[in-house]
Each structure stands twice: as structure tokens, then as C-alpha cells.
Amino acid sequence: DVQLQASGGGLVQAGGSLRLSCVASGFTFDEYSIGWFRQAPGKEREGVACISGSDGRKFYGDSVKGRFTISSDKAKSTLSLQMDSLKPDDTAVYYCAADPQGPMGPVWGVEETPHWWDYWGHGTQVTVSS
């Protein structure tokens, strides 16, 4: 079974940094897209960043480009998200997710992107104070 366990959330002041980690099991990184999503109160879940399993390409949501960095360690089956220059608008529950990858690459940047991803971990709360 695919399992995803996220950790590393917390409370931080605006301008600060946090690093999220996700331990994955039950699948091969080369065959899956893996990524981070977030959901703020009253808002739709949105994509933050993802990595293509087949070629390592990285994709980011427009609101986090230049501030967040996604990385993975296949040997350790972990996914990380380094979040710098945090803003109050980054406050959300962050989820680690995985999806079997087809020949077109990760499902990203399309309408209702989260709907197309198959596997989800429990979220971790990130709160950025102003």
C-alpha cells in the first residue's frame, strides 16, 4: 500500500523558513509523480510543487516560485519542501501526495489538479504570523 507521512509544520513569523518532510513507502519514485499541496481555510486545495518521477523535472505553483524548493531522496524514499521568505498567505495545511505517472508527465497546472492525484498523506499545519 502507498503510504505518505508528512511532518515539519509549525508556527513561524513572516519572512522565516520551515522545512517539510514526507516519508513515502509502497511505490517506486521513478514511476510516480510526488508533490506537495496545500489547503487554506475556505479555499480549494492547490498545488505547491511536484517532481516528475521519470526525469526529475520540478514544477511549482506561481505563488511560491522563487521561495520554495522541492527535493527528493530516492534512496531514503523521502520528499522535502524547503519554504523560505514565508508569508501569512502561506498559512495552510500542507499535504504530501503521489500519483502514478503517465507518459505525459505529472498532472500539474490543469483545472482541479489535486482531483487527479491518487494518494494522499495526512496534512501538516503551517502557520505564518504577520
PDB file of C-alpha atoms in Angstrom, residues 38-129:
ATOM      1  CA  ARG A  38      -1.906  22.925   0.497  1.00  0.00           C
ATOM      2  CA  GLN A  39      -5.336  23.968   1.612  1.00  0.00           C
ATOM      3  CA  ALA A  40      -6.115  27.147   3.480  1.00  0.00           C
ATOM      4  CA  PRO A  41      -9.381  27.618   5.389  1.00  0.00           C
ATOM      5  CA  GLY A  42     -12.234  28.308   2.999  1.00  0.00           C
ATOM      6  CA  LYS A  43     -10.091  27.751  -0.080  1.00  0.00           C
ATOM      7  CA  GLU A  44      -9.615  24.994  -2.610  1.00  0.00           C
ATOM      8  CA  ARG A  45      -6.665  22.668  -2.319  1.00  0.00           C
ATOM      9  CA  GLU A  46      -3.858  23.876  -4.585  1.00  0.00           C
ATOM     10  CA  GLY A  47      -0.614  22.531  -5.917  1.00  0.00           C
ATOM     11  CA  VAL A  48       2.562  23.862  -4.331  1.00  0.00           C
ATOM     12  CA  ALA A  49       5.294  21.859  -6.035  1.00  0.00           C
ATOM     13  CA  CYS A  50       5.912  18.464  -7.565  1.00  0.00           C
ATOM     14  CA  ILE A  51       8.671  16.304  -9.036  1.00  0.00           C
ATOM     15  CA  SER A  52       8.398  14.132 -12.109  1.00  0.00           C
ATOM     16  CA  GLY A  53       9.399  10.612 -11.221  1.00  0.00           C
ATOM     17  CA  SER A  54      10.673   9.728 -14.692  1.00  0.00           C
ATOM     18  CA  ASP A  55      13.051  12.640 -15.239  1.00  0.00           C
ATOM     19  CA  GLY A  56      13.218  14.718 -12.067  1.00  0.00           C
ATOM     20  CA  ARG A  57      11.660  17.840 -13.541  1.00  0.00           C
ATOM     21  CA  LYS A  58      10.275  20.175 -10.904  1.00  0.00           C
ATOM     22  CA  PHE A  59       7.106  22.211 -11.100  1.00  0.00           C
ATOM     23  CA  TYR A  60       5.942  25.000  -8.825  1.00  0.00           C
ATOM     24  CA  GLY A  61       2.786  26.931  -8.167  1.00  0.00           C
ATOM     25  CA  ASP A  62       3.039  30.573  -9.219  1.00  0.00           C
ATOM     26  CA  SER A  63       2.632  31.872  -5.689  1.00  0.00           C
ATOM     27  CA  VAL A  64       5.682  30.004  -4.355  1.00  0.00           C
ATOM     28  CA  LYS A  65       8.153  30.235  -7.230  1.00  0.00           C
ATOM     29  CA  GLY A  66      11.475  31.584  -6.053  1.00  0.00           C
ATOM     30  CA  ARG A  67      10.652  30.993  -2.388  1.00  0.00           C
ATOM     31  CA  PHE A  68      10.007  27.246  -2.078  1.00  0.00           C
ATOM     32  CA  THR A  69      12.265  24.404  -3.188  1.00  0.00           C
ATOM     33  CA  ILE A  70      11.145  20.795  -3.604  1.00  0.00           C
ATOM     34  CA  SER A  71      13.583  17.909  -3.457  1.00  0.00           C
ATOM     35  CA  SER A  72      13.556  14.155  -3.125  1.00  0.00           C
ATOM     36  CA  ASP A  73      15.894  11.436  -1.956  1.00  0.00           C
ATOM     37  CA  LYS A  74      15.081   8.180  -3.702  1.00  0.00           C
ATOM     38  CA  ALA A  75      17.439   6.149  -1.541  1.00  0.00           C
ATOM     39  CA  LYS A  76      15.623   7.291   1.594  1.00  0.00           C
ATOM     40  CA  SER A  77      12.177   7.478  -0.037  1.00  0.00           C
ATOM     41  CA  THR A  78      11.681  10.988   1.222  1.00  0.00           C
ATOM     42  CA  LEU A  79      10.289  14.179  -0.220  1.00  0.00           C
ATOM     43  CA  SER A  80      11.111  17.603   1.186  1.00  0.00           C
ATOM     44  CA  LEU A  81       9.868  21.148   0.792  1.00  0.00           C
ATOM     45  CA  GLN A  82      12.122  23.992   1.854  1.00  0.00           C
ATOM     46  CA  MET A  83       9.992  27.076   2.409  1.00  0.00           C
ATOM     47  CA  ASP A  84      11.748  30.442   2.670  1.00  0.00           C
ATOM     48  CA  SER A  85      10.504  34.014   2.854  1.00  0.00           C
ATOM     49  CA  LEU A  86       7.224  32.762   4.242  1.00  0.00           C
ATOM     50  CA  LYS A  87       4.164  34.980   4.087  1.00  0.00           C
ATOM     51  CA  PRO A  88       0.910  34.916   6.063  1.00  0.00           C
ATOM     52  CA  ASP A  89      -0.812  33.794   2.835  1.00  0.00           C
ATOM     53  CA  ASP A  90       1.244  30.581   3.021  1.00  0.00           C
ATOM     54  CA  THR A  91      -0.752  29.549   6.094  1.00  0.00           C
ATOM     55  CA  ALA A  92      -2.440  26.252   5.273  1.00  0.00           C
ATOM     56  CA  VAL A  93      -2.467  22.544   5.863  1.00  0.00           C
ATOM     57  CA  TYR A  94       0.213  21.031   3.657  1.00  0.00           C
ATOM     58  CA  TYR A  95      -0.208  17.579   2.145  1.00  0.00           C
ATOM     59  CA  CYS A  96       2.255  15.187   0.608  1.00  0.00           C
ATOM     60  CA  ALA A  97       0.841  13.348  -2.428  1.00  0.00           C
ATOM     61  CA  ALA A  98       1.812  10.765  -5.008  1.00  0.00           C
ATOM     62  CA  ASP A  99       0.370   9.747  -8.353  1.00  0.00           C
ATOM     63  CA  PRO A 100       1.274   7.020 -10.870  1.00  0.00           C
ATOM     64  CA  GLN A 101       2.892   8.898 -13.704  1.00  0.00           C
ATOM     65  CA  GLY A 102       1.817   8.517 -17.299  1.00  0.00           C
ATOM     66  CA  PRO A 103       3.875   9.258 -20.423  1.00  0.00           C
ATOM     67  CA  MET A 104       2.852  12.932 -20.386  1.00  0.00           C
ATOM     68  CA  GLY A 105       4.461  13.561 -17.014  1.00  0.00           C
ATOM     69  CA  PRO A 106       2.892  14.896 -13.806  1.00  0.00           C
ATOM     70  CA  VAL A 107      -0.661  16.167 -13.785  1.00  0.00           C
ATOM     71  CA  TRP A 108       0.090  19.771 -12.975  1.00  0.00           C
ATOM     72  CA  GLY A 109      -1.294  23.193 -13.719  1.00  0.00           C
ATOM     73  CA  VAL A 110      -4.599  21.918 -15.051  1.00  0.00           C
ATOM     74  CA  GLU A 111      -8.063  22.524 -13.733  1.00  0.00           C
ATOM     75  CA  GLU A 112      -8.704  20.673 -10.497  1.00  0.00           C
ATOM     76  CA  THR A 113      -5.160  19.270 -10.433  1.00  0.00           C
ATOM     77  CA  PRO A 114      -5.476  17.791  -6.911  1.00  0.00           C
ATOM     78  CA  HIS A 115      -8.505  15.783  -8.033  1.00  0.00           C
ATOM     79  CA  TRP A 116      -6.284  13.770 -10.370  1.00  0.00           C
ATOM     80  CA  TRP A 117      -3.721  12.711  -7.786  1.00  0.00           C
ATOM     81  CA  ASP A 118      -4.399   9.298  -6.266  1.00  0.00           C
ATOM     82  CA  TYR A 119      -2.558   9.057  -2.963  1.00  0.00           C
ATOM     83  CA  TRP A 120      -2.517  11.470  -0.060  1.00  0.00           C
ATOM     84  CA  GLY A 121      -0.900  11.636   3.327  1.00  0.00           C
ATOM     85  CA  HIS A 122      -2.256  13.341   6.384  1.00  0.00           C
ATOM     86  CA  GLY A 123      -1.542  17.036   6.381  1.00  0.00           C
ATOM     87  CA  THR A 124       0.767  19.121   8.492  1.00  0.00           C
ATOM     88  CA  GLN A 125      -0.225  22.606   9.620  1.00  0.00           C
ATOM     89  CA  VAL A 126       1.898  25.584   8.644  1.00  0.00           C
ATOM     90  CA  THR A 127       1.006  28.902  10.252  1.00  0.00           C
ATOM     91  CA  VAL A 128       2.781  32.121   9.325  1.00  0.00           C
ATOM     92  CA  SER A 129       2.204  35.072  11.639  1.00  0.00           C
TER      93      SER A 129
END
